[in-house]
XYZ file of C-alpha atoms in Angstrom:
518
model
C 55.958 95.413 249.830
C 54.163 92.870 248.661
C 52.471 94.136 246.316
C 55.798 95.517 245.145
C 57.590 91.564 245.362
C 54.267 90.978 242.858
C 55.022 92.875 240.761
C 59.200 92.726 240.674
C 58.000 88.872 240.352
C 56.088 89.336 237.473
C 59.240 91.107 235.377
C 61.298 88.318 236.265
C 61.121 85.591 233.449
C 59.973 81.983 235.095
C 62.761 79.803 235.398
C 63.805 77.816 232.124
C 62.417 74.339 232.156
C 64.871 71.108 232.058
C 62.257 69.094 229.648
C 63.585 68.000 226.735
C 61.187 68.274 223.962
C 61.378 66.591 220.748
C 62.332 68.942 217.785
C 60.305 70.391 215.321
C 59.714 68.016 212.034
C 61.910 69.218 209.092
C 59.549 70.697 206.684
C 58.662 68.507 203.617
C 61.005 68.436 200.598
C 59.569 69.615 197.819
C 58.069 66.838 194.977
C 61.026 66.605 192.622
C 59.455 67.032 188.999
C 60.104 64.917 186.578
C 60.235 66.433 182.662
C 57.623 65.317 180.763
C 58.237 62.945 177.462
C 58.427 65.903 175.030
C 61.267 68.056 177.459
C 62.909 64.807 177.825
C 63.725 64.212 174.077
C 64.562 67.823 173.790
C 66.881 67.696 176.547
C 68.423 64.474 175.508
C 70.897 66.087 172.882
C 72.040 68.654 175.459
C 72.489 65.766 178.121
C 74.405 63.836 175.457
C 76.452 66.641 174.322
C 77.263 67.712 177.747
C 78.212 64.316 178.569
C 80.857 63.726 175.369
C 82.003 67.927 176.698
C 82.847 66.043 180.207
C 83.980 62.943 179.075
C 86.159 64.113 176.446
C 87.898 67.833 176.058
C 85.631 70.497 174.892
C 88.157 71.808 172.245
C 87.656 68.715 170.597
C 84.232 68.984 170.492
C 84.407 72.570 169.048
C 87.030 71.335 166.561
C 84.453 68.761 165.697
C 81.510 71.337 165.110
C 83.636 73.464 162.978
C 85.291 70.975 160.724
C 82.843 68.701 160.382
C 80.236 70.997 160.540
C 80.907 74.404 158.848
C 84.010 72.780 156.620
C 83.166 69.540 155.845
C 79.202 69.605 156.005
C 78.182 73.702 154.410
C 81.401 73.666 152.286
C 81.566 70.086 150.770
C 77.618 70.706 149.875
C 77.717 74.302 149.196
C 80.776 73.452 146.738
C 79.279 70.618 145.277
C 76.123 72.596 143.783
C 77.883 75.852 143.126
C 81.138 74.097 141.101
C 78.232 72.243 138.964
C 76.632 75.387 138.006
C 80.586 76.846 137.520
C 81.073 73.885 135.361
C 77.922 74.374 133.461
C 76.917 77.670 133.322
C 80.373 79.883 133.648
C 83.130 77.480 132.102
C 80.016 75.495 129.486
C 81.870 71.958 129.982
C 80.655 68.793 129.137
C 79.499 66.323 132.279
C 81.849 63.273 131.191
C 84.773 66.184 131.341
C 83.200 67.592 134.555
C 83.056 64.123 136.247
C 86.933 64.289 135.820
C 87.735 67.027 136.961
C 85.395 66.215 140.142
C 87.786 62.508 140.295
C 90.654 65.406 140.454
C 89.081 67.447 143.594
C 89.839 64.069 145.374
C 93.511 63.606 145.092
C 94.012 65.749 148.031
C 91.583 63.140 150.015
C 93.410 60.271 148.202
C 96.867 62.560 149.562
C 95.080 61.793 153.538
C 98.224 59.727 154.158
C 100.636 62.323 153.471
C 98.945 64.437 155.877
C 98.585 62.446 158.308
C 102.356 61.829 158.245
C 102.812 65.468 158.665
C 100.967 65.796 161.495
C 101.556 62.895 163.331
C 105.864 63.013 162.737
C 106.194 66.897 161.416
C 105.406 69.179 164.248
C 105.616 72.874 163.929
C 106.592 74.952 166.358
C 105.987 72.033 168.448
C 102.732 71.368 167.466
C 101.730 68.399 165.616
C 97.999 69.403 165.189
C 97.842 73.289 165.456
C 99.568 74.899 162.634
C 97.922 72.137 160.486
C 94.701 73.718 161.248
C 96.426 77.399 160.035
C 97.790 75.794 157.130
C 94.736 74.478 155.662
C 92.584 77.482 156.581
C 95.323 79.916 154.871
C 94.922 77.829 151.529
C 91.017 77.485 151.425
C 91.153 81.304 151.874
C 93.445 82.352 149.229
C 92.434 79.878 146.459
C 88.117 80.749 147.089
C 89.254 84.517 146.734
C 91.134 83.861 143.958
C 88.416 82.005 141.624
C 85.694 84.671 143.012
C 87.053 87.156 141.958
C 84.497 88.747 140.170
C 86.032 90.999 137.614
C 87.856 88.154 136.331
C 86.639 84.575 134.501
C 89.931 82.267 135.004
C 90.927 79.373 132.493
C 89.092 76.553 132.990
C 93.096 75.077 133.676
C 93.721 77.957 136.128
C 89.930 77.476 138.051
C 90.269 73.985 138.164
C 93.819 74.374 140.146
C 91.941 76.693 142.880
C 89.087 74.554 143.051
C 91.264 71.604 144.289
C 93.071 73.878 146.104
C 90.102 74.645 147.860
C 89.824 70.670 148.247
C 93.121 70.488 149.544
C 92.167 73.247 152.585
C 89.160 71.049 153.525
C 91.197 67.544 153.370
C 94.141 69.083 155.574
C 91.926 69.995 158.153
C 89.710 66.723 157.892
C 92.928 65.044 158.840
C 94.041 66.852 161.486
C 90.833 66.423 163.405
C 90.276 62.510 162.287
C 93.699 62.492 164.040
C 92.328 63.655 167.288
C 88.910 61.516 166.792
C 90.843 58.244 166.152
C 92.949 58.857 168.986
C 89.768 59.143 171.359
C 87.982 56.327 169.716
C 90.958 54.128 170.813
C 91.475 55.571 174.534
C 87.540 55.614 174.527
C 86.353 53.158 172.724
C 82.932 52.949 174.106
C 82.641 56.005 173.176
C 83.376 55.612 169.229
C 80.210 55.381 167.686
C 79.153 58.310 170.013
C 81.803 60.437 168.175
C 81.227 59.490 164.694
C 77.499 59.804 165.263
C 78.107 63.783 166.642
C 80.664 63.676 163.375
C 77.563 63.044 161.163
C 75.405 64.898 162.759
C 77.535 68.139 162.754
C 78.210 67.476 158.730
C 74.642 66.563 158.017
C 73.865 69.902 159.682
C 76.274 71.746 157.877
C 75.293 70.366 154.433
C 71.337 71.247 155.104
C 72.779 75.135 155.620
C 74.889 74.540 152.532
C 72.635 72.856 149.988
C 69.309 75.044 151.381
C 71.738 78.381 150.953
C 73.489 77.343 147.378
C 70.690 77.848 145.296
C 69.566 81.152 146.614
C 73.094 82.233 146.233
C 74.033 81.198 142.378
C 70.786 82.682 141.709
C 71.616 86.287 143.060
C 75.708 86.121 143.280
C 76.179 83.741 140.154
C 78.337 80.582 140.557
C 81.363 82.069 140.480
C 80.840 84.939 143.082
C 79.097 82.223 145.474
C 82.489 80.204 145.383
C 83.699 83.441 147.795
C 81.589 82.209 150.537
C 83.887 79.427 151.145
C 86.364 81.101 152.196
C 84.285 81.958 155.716
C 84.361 78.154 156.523
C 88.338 78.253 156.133
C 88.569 81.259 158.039
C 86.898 79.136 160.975
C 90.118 76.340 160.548
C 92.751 79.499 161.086
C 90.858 80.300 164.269
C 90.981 76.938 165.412
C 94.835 76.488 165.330
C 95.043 79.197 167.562
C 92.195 77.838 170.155
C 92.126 73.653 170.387
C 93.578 72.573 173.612
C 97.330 70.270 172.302
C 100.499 69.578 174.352
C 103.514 71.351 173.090
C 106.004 68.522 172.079
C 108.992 69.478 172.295
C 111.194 72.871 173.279
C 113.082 73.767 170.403
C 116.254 74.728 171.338
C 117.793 71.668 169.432
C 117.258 71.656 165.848
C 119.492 69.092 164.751
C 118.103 66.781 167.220
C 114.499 67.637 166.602
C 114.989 67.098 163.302
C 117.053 63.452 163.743
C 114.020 62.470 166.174
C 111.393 63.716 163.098
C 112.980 61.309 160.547
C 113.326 58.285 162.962
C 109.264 58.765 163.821
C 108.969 58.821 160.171
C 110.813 55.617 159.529
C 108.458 54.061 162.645
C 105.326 55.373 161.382
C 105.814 54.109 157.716
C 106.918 50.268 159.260
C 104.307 51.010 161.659
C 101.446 51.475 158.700
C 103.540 48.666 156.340
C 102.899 45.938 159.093
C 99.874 47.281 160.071
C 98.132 46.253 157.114
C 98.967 42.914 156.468
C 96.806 41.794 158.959
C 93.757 40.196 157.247
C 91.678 42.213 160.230
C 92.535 45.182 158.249
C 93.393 44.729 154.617
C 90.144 42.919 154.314
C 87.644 45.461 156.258
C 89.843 48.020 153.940
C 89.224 45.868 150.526
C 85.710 45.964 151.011
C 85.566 49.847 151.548
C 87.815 50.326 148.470
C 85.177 47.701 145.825
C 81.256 49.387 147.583
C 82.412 52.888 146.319
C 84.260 52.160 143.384
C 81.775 49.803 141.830
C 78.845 52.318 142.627
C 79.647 54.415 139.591
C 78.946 57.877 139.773
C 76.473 58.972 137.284
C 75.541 62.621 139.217
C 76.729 64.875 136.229
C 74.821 63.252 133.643
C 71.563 63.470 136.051
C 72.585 67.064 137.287
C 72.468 68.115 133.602
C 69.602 66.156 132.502
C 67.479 67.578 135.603
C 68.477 71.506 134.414
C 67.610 70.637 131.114
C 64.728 72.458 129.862
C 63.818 70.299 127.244
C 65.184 66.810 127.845
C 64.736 66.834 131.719
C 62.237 68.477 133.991
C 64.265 72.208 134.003
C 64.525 72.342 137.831
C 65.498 75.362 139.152
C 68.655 76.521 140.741
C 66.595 76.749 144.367
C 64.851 74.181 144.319
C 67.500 72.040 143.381
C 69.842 73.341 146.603
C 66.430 72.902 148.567
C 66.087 68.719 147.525
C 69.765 68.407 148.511
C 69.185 70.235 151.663
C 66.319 67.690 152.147
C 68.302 65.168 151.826
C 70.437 66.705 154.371
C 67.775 66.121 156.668
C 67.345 62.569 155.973
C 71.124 62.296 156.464
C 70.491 63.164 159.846
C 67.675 60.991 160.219
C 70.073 58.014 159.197
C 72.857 59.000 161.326
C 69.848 58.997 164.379
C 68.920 55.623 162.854
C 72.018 53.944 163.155
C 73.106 55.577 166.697
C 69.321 54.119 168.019
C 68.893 50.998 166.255
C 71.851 49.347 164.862
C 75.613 50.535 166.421
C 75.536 47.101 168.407
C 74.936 44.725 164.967
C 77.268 43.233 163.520
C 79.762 44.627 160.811
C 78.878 42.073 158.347
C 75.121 42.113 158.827
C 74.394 45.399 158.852
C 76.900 46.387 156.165
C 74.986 43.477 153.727
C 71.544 44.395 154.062
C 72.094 48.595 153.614
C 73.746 47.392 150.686
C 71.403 45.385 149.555
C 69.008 48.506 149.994
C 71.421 51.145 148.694
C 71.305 48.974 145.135
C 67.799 48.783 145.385
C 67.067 52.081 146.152
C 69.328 52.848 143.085
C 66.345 52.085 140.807
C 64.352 55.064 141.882
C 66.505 57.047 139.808
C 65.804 55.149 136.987
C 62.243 55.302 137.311
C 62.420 59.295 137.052
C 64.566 59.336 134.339
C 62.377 57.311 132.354
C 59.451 59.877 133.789
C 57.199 56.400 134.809
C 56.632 58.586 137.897
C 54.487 60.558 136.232
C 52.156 57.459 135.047
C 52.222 56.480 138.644
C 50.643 60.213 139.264
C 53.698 61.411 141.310
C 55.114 65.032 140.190
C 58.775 65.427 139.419
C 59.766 67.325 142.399
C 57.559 64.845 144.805
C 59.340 62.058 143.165
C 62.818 63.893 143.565
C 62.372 64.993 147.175
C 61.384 61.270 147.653
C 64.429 59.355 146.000
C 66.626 61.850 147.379
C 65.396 60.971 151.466
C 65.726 57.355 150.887
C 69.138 57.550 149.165
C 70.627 59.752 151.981
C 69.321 57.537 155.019
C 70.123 54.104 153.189
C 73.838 55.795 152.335
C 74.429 57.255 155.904
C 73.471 53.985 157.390
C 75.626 52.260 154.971
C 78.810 54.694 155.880
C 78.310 55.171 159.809
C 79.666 51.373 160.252
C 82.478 51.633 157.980
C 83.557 54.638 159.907
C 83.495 53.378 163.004
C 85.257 49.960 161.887
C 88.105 52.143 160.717
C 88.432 54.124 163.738
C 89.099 50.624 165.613
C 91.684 48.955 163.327
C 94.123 52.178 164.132
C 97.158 51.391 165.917
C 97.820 53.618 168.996
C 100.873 56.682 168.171
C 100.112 56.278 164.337
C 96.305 56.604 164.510
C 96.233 59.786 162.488
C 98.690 58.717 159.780
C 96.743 55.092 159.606
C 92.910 56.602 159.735
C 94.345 58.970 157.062
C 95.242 55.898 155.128
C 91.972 53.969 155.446
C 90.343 57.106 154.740
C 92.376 57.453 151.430
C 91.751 54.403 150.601
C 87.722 55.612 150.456
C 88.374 58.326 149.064
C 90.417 56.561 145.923
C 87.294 54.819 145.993
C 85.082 57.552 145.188
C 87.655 58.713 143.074
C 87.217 55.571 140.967
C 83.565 55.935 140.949
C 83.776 59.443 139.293
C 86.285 58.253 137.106
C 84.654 55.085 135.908
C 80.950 57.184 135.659
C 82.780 59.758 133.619
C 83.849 56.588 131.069
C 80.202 55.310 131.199
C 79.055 58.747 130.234
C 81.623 59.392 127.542
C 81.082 55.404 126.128
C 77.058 55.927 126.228
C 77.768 59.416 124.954
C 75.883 61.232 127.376
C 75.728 65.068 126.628
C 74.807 68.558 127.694
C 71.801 68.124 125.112
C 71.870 64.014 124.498
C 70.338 62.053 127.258
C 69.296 59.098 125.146
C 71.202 56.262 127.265
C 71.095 57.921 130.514
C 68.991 55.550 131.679
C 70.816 52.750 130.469
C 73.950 54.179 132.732
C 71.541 54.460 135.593
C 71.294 50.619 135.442
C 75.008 49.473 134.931
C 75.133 51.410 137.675
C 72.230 49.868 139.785
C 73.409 46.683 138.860
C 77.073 46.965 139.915
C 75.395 48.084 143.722
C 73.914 44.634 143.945
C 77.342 43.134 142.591
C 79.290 44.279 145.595
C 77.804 42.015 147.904
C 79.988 39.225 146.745
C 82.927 40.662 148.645
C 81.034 40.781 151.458
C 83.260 38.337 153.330
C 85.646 40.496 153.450
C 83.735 42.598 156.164
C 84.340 41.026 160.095
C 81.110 39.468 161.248
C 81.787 40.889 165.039
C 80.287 43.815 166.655
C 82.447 47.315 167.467
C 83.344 46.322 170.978
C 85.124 43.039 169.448
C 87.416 44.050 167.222
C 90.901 43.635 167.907
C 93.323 46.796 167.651
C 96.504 45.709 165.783
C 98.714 46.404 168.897
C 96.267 44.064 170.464
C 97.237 41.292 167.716
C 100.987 42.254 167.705
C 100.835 41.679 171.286
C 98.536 38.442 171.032
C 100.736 36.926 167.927
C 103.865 37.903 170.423
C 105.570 40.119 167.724
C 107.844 43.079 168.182
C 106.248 46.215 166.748
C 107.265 49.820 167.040
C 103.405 50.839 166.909
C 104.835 52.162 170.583
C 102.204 55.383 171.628
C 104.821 58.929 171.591
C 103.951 60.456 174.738
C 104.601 63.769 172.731
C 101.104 63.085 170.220
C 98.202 65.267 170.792
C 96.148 63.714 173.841
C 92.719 65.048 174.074
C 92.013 63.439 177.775
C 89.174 64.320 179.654
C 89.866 68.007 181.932
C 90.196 65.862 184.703
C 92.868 63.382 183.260
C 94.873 66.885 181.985
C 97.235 66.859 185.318
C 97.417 63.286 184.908
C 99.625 64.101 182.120
């Protein structure tokens, strides 16, 4: 038996101890790892991207990628080089006559307002932003098919018509999403420069696709084939009126009333943009815009002609004058990087005086290569060209980012579309102007397909008009972005009555998190 209690003992498990032991350490986390400098900066434009995607809605920032990017950016460049060849090549028109019918191509830009007031008082369907979208993308499609067409050469009447046409489709669209930006940059305002900067990235971008792909394209297609290609860009605006996030307005069971409400919005957006600039905050800021483009005569056409010519010029050829544009795409981007880094906190005034002060200075490059004295200094033509062509896009991107972002500000909330349409008009009369008053300088200095004789002499009026905008200098706010006043915020300060009241029906583009806020 007792050998049997052994061993029934020994299949009995001791008794469980009472001792209280202390437990186990965790094991050791794991050394977090830090990205090294070089995956940091190539992480940082994902980081930023995501953060303006979770900040702000992400339809927006698709809208801004496609219009800015694949309409504005590769169709404003690739149309730019393949309408000079058009002009040159297909339809054998003088520059002076070319430089107005490029002042023409911007009377749908100079038309912003009238868009805006479509979109901001006109909705379709009860959409105010949408159908816009459709709209333009319907008539950039039909008017690049129609001038493509290969088996016919149009008038140069009938071509011209399609080409601002064309124009039209990309300045419809460029309102309709300047809308939606200016409406963020008010409800976000920290966040302003940090849109515009993404804006000029996206259409710097675009342009470097555009300009690097034009030349390779008239070569093979011809210029007036190539002009087909734009109608893939405007196909992009069709798709997205059917995708951007926008509050339906209205349900539109009552016509009548819908249409009543449509002309009183009308009436309060026109006093709304009447009273809106009188303020010396804006008229002045806008003033100043209106003089630095218009006084920086365009002289392109005479240069574009004299740099093709293969006796006058240096007879550059049609890739490798896409590929210096596309260049200077790159430096575009560079500036845009330049002023996001460096100067968005500077003042208006200050930084506005000394890029212009470089953009008139830089002017004289030109005139250094059309009087060849780059070759005496031992640089080639297309060194020299690639060179002038970098500095003029940073100084000019660096110039523009400000004025952008200035504009974006003095917009009064529930008319911001209609107003940044307006300032925006006002720029683009501007450029308008320039063409217009280069095309006199050309046609004055007579300035030919084969004569070339006072080019050079245009190149300096020109330089010398740069410098001469910094007298109206003044005119420009010396305060940085985060100080300037909104109009409602002066209506409100001044104790005015205003009907600049925000319509709860606009498009909102709030944050996914704000959206059932609303």
């Amino acid at each position: 038996m007792s050998n049997l209690d052994s061993d029934t003992q020994n299949l009995i498990p001791p008794a469980t101890t009472h001792h209280h032991h202390p437990p186990p350490p965790p094991p050791p986390e794991p050394a977090v790892k830090h990205p090294g400098p070089i995956t940091s900066l190539i992480l940082q434009p994902f980081q930023w991207l995501n953060m303006l995607s979770s900040e702000l809605n992400p339809s927006f920032i698709l809208g801004i990628f496609l219009i800015y990017g694949l309409s504005q950016g590769f169709s404003g460049s690739f149309f730019k080089v393949v309408t000079d060849y058009y002009w040159k090549d297909v339809q054998k028109v003088q520059p002076s006559k070319v430089q107005l019918f490029i002042g023409l191509y911007h009377i749908p830009w100079v038309m912003k307002p009238v868009w805006g007031l479509m979109t901001d008082v006109f909705p379709i369907m009860g959409y105010r932003r949408r159908p816009y979208f459709v709209i333009a993308g319907v008539v950039g499609v039909a008017a690049a098919a129609t001038v493509a067409e290969g088996g016919v050469r149009l008038g140069v009447e009938a071509a011209l018509w399609c080409l601002i046409a064309i124009a039209a489709g990309m300045a419809m669209a460029d309102v309709t999403i300047d809308a939606c930006i200016a409406r963020n940059s008010i409800e976000f305002r920290e966040l302003a420069p940090d849109m515009q900067s993404l804006c000029g990235v996206c259409s710097s971008a675009g342009a470097l696709v555009g300009f690097a792909t034009s030349g390779f394209f008239v070569h093979h297609l011809g210029p007036q084939i190539a002009l087909g290609i734009l109608a893939i860009p405007a196909a992009s605006q069709i798709l997205l009126g059917f995708v951007i996030y926008e509050k339906k307005t209205s349900h539109l069971h009552d016509l009548s009333t819908n249409k009543t409400q449509a002309i009183v919005n009308l009436g309060g957006a026109l006093k709304g943009m009447y009273e809106t600039i009188q303020f010396p905050q804006v008229w002045k800021p806008s003033l100043y815009m209106y003089l630095s483009l218009a006084l920086s005569i365009s002289t392109h056409e005479g240069q574009f002609y004299w740099y093709t010519n293969p006796k006058a010029g240096p007879a550059f050829s049609q890739e490798l004058v896409g590929m210096v544009h596309a260049i200077g795409a790159l430096a575009s981007i560079l500036g845009v990087l330049i002023y996001h880094k460096l100067f968005k906190d500077y003042s208006f005034r200050k930084l506005l005086f000394f890029a212009q002060l470089v953009y008139g200075l830089s002017g004289f490059l030109d005139l250094i290569f059309i009087l060849r004295w780059n070759l005496v200094l031992g640089l080639p033509d297309y060194l020299f060209v690639v060179m002038e062509e970098c500095v003029s896009r940073v100084v000019s991107r660096v110039r523009w980012m400000p004025m952008i972002v200035l504009s974006t500000t003095l917009c009064p909330t529930g008319i911001e579309g209609t107003f940044f349409a307006l300032l925006m008009s006002i720029d683009s009369f501007g450029s308008l102007s320039s063409k217009w008053g280069g095309a006199v300088i050309l046609q004055v200095f007579h300035v030919t397909r084969t004569d070339f004789d006072n080019l050079w002499l245009v190149i300096l009026i020109r330089n010398l008009l740069r410098i001469a905008t910094l007298g109206f200098i003044l005119l420009v706010p010396n305060v940085a972005r985060l100080d300037v006043q909104n109009p409602c915020d002066i209506l409100q300060a001044g104790r005015k009555s205003t009907d600049l009241e925000t319509n709860d029906d606009s498009l909102q583009l709030l944050p996914l998190k704000e959206r059932h806020e609303v």
